[in-house]
mmCIF file of C-alpha atoms in Angstrom:
data_model
loop_
_atom_site.group_PDB
_atom_site.id
_atom_site.type_symbol
_atom_site.label_atom_id
_atom_site.label_comp_id
_atom_site.label_asym_id
_atom_site.label_seq_id
_atom_site.Cartn_x
_atom_site.Cartn_y
_atom_site.Cartn_z
ATOM 1 C CA MET A 1 27.650 -15.629 37.663
ATOM 2 C CA SER A 2 26.710 -13.075 35.021
ATOM 3 C CA GLU A 3 24.412 -10.169 35.837
ATOM 4 C CA GLU A 4 22.400 -10.757 32.647
ATOM 5 C CA PHE A 5 18.704 -11.412 33.080
ATOM 6 C CA VAL A 6 16.051 -13.263 31.129
ATOM 7 C CA ARG A 7 12.484 -11.949 31.025
ATOM 8 C CA GLY A 8 9.682 -14.484 30.908
ATOM 9 C CA ALA A 9 11.806 -17.488 31.701
ATOM 10 C CA THR A 10 9.492 -18.963 34.322
ATOM 11 C CA PRO A 11 6.573 -20.978 32.904
ATOM 12 C CA THR A 12 3.122 -20.647 34.441
ATOM 13 C CA GLY A 13 -0.019 -22.689 34.095
ATOM 14 C CA SER A 14 1.809 -25.986 34.349
ATOM 15 C CA ASP A 15 -0.145 -29.009 35.472
ATOM 16 C CA PRO A 16 1.089 -31.502 38.106
ATOM 17 C CA SER A 17 2.685 -33.663 35.406
ATOM 18 C CA GLY A 18 5.065 -30.812 34.632
ATOM 19 C CA SER A 19 3.817 -29.990 31.137
ATOM 20 C CA VAL A 20 3.647 -26.296 30.268
ATOM 21 C CA PRO A 21 1.266 -24.749 27.717
ATOM 22 C CA CYS A 22 3.260 -23.151 24.916
ATOM 23 C CA GLY A 23 3.676 -19.376 25.207
ATOM 24 C CA HIS A 24 2.495 -18.966 28.807
ATOM 25 C CA TYR A 25 5.143 -17.201 30.888
ATOM 26 C CA SER A 26 4.949 -15.172 34.066
ATOM 27 C CA GLY A 27 7.311 -12.399 32.993
ATOM 28 C CA GLU A 28 9.458 -12.950 36.080
ATOM 29 C CA VAL A 29 13.030 -11.715 35.664
ATOM 30 C CA ARG A 30 15.763 -14.023 36.916
ATOM 31 C CA PRO A 31 19.510 -14.437 36.331
ATOM 32 C CA VAL A 32 20.677 -16.219 33.175
ATOM 33 C CA GLY A 33 21.784 -19.786 33.853
ATOM 34 C CA SER A 34 19.903 -20.039 37.111
ATOM 35 C CA ALA A 35 18.504 -23.384 38.281
ATOM 36 C CA ASP A 36 16.816 -24.263 34.969
ATOM 37 C CA GLY A 37 19.775 -26.209 33.609
ATOM 38 C CA ALA A 38 20.199 -24.017 30.516
ATOM 39 C CA SER A 39 23.842 -23.345 31.314
ATOM 40 C CA THR A 40 24.618 -27.084 31.464
ATOM 41 C CA LYS A 41 22.169 -28.244 28.800
ATOM 42 C CA TYR A 42 24.294 -26.843 25.953
ATOM 43 C CA GLY A 43 27.636 -26.824 27.755
ATOM 44 C CA ASP A 44 29.182 -29.252 25.266
ATOM 45 C CA ILE A 45 28.529 -26.969 22.263
ATOM 46 C CA ILE A 46 28.439 -23.434 23.674
ATOM 47 C CA ASP A 47 32.151 -22.741 23.081
ATOM 48 C CA LEU A 48 32.440 -24.335 19.628
ATOM 49 C CA PRO A 49 33.451 -22.016 16.760
ATOM 50 C CA HIS A 50 30.756 -20.754 14.385
ATOM 51 C CA HIS A 51 30.340 -22.973 11.310
ATOM 52 C CA GLN A 52 31.897 -21.638 8.100
ATOM 53 C CA SER A 53 30.914 -23.327 4.836
ATOM 54 C CA ALA A 54 33.766 -24.705 2.762
ATOM 55 C CA THR A 55 31.708 -24.579 -0.444
ATOM 56 C CA ARG A 56 29.734 -21.338 -0.195
ATOM 57 C CA PRO A 57 31.186 -17.843 0.221
ATOM 58 C CA GLN A 58 30.059 -15.778 3.190
ATOM 59 C CA MET A 59 27.204 -13.422 2.282
ATOM 60 C CA SER A 60 28.061 -9.715 2.318
ATOM 61 C CA THR A 61 26.626 -7.518 5.053
ATOM 62 C CA HIS A 62 24.582 -5.623 2.444
ATOM 63 C CA ASP A 63 23.035 -8.794 1.018
ATOM 64 C CA ARG A 64 22.394 -10.166 4.500
ATOM 65 C CA ALA A 65 20.566 -6.988 5.489
ATOM 66 C CA GLY A 66 18.429 -7.378 2.366
ATOM 67 C CA GLN A 67 17.322 -10.803 3.582
ATOM 68 C CA PHE A 68 15.793 -9.229 6.668
ATOM 69 C CA SER A 69 14.468 -5.952 5.259
ATOM 70 C CA PRO A 70 10.703 -5.518 5.048
ATOM 71 C CA TYR A 71 9.039 -6.642 1.856
ATOM 72 C CA ALA A 72 7.678 -3.682 -0.096
ATOM 73 C CA ALA A 73 5.532 -4.874 -2.997
ATOM 74 C CA LEU A 74 4.636 -1.307 -3.979
ATOM 75 C CA THR A 75 8.168 0.133 -4.067
ATOM 76 C CA GLY A 76 8.318 2.862 -6.691
ATOM 77 C CA PHE A 77 4.572 3.357 -6.926
ATOM 78 C CA GLY A 78 4.441 6.258 -4.421
ATOM 79 C CA LYS A 79 4.306 8.930 -7.142
ATOM 80 C CA VAL A 80 1.568 7.089 -9.054
ATOM 81 C CA ILE A 81 -0.497 6.654 -5.889
ATOM 82 C CA ALA A 82 -0.048 10.341 -4.961
ATOM 83 C CA ALA A 83 -1.077 11.450 -8.478
ATOM 84 C CA THR A 84 -4.162 9.225 -8.357
ATOM 85 C CA GLU A 85 -5.085 10.631 -4.951
ATOM 86 C CA GLU A 86 -4.736 14.199 -6.236
ATOM 87 C CA SER A 87 -6.893 13.473 -9.282
ATOM 88 C CA MET A 88 -9.559 11.845 -7.098
ATOM 89 C CA ASN A 89 -9.610 14.827 -4.717
ATOM 90 C CA ALA A 90 -9.586 17.465 -7.485
ATOM 91 C CA GLU A 91 -12.800 19.410 -7.980
ATOM 92 C CA PRO A 92 -14.459 18.885 -11.381
#
């Protein structure tokens, strides 16, 4: 068994019927694939190759990074904002 661990994998606050409120976890650390069935639940697909589209080219690393970069609506306005701040703080 792997020595990897999952944090927060044990649900808390479950009622006798076995339902668990979403987002409530104890934070207990336990080995990956232990007794919860996760290692067998996806066993039929875990070793399949990653899907590659036959019709669309793979996105470049640069473009992919752009998909996940923070949105900056005010990009390029730093100088204008600094100049406005200086004019507002200037003594008359």
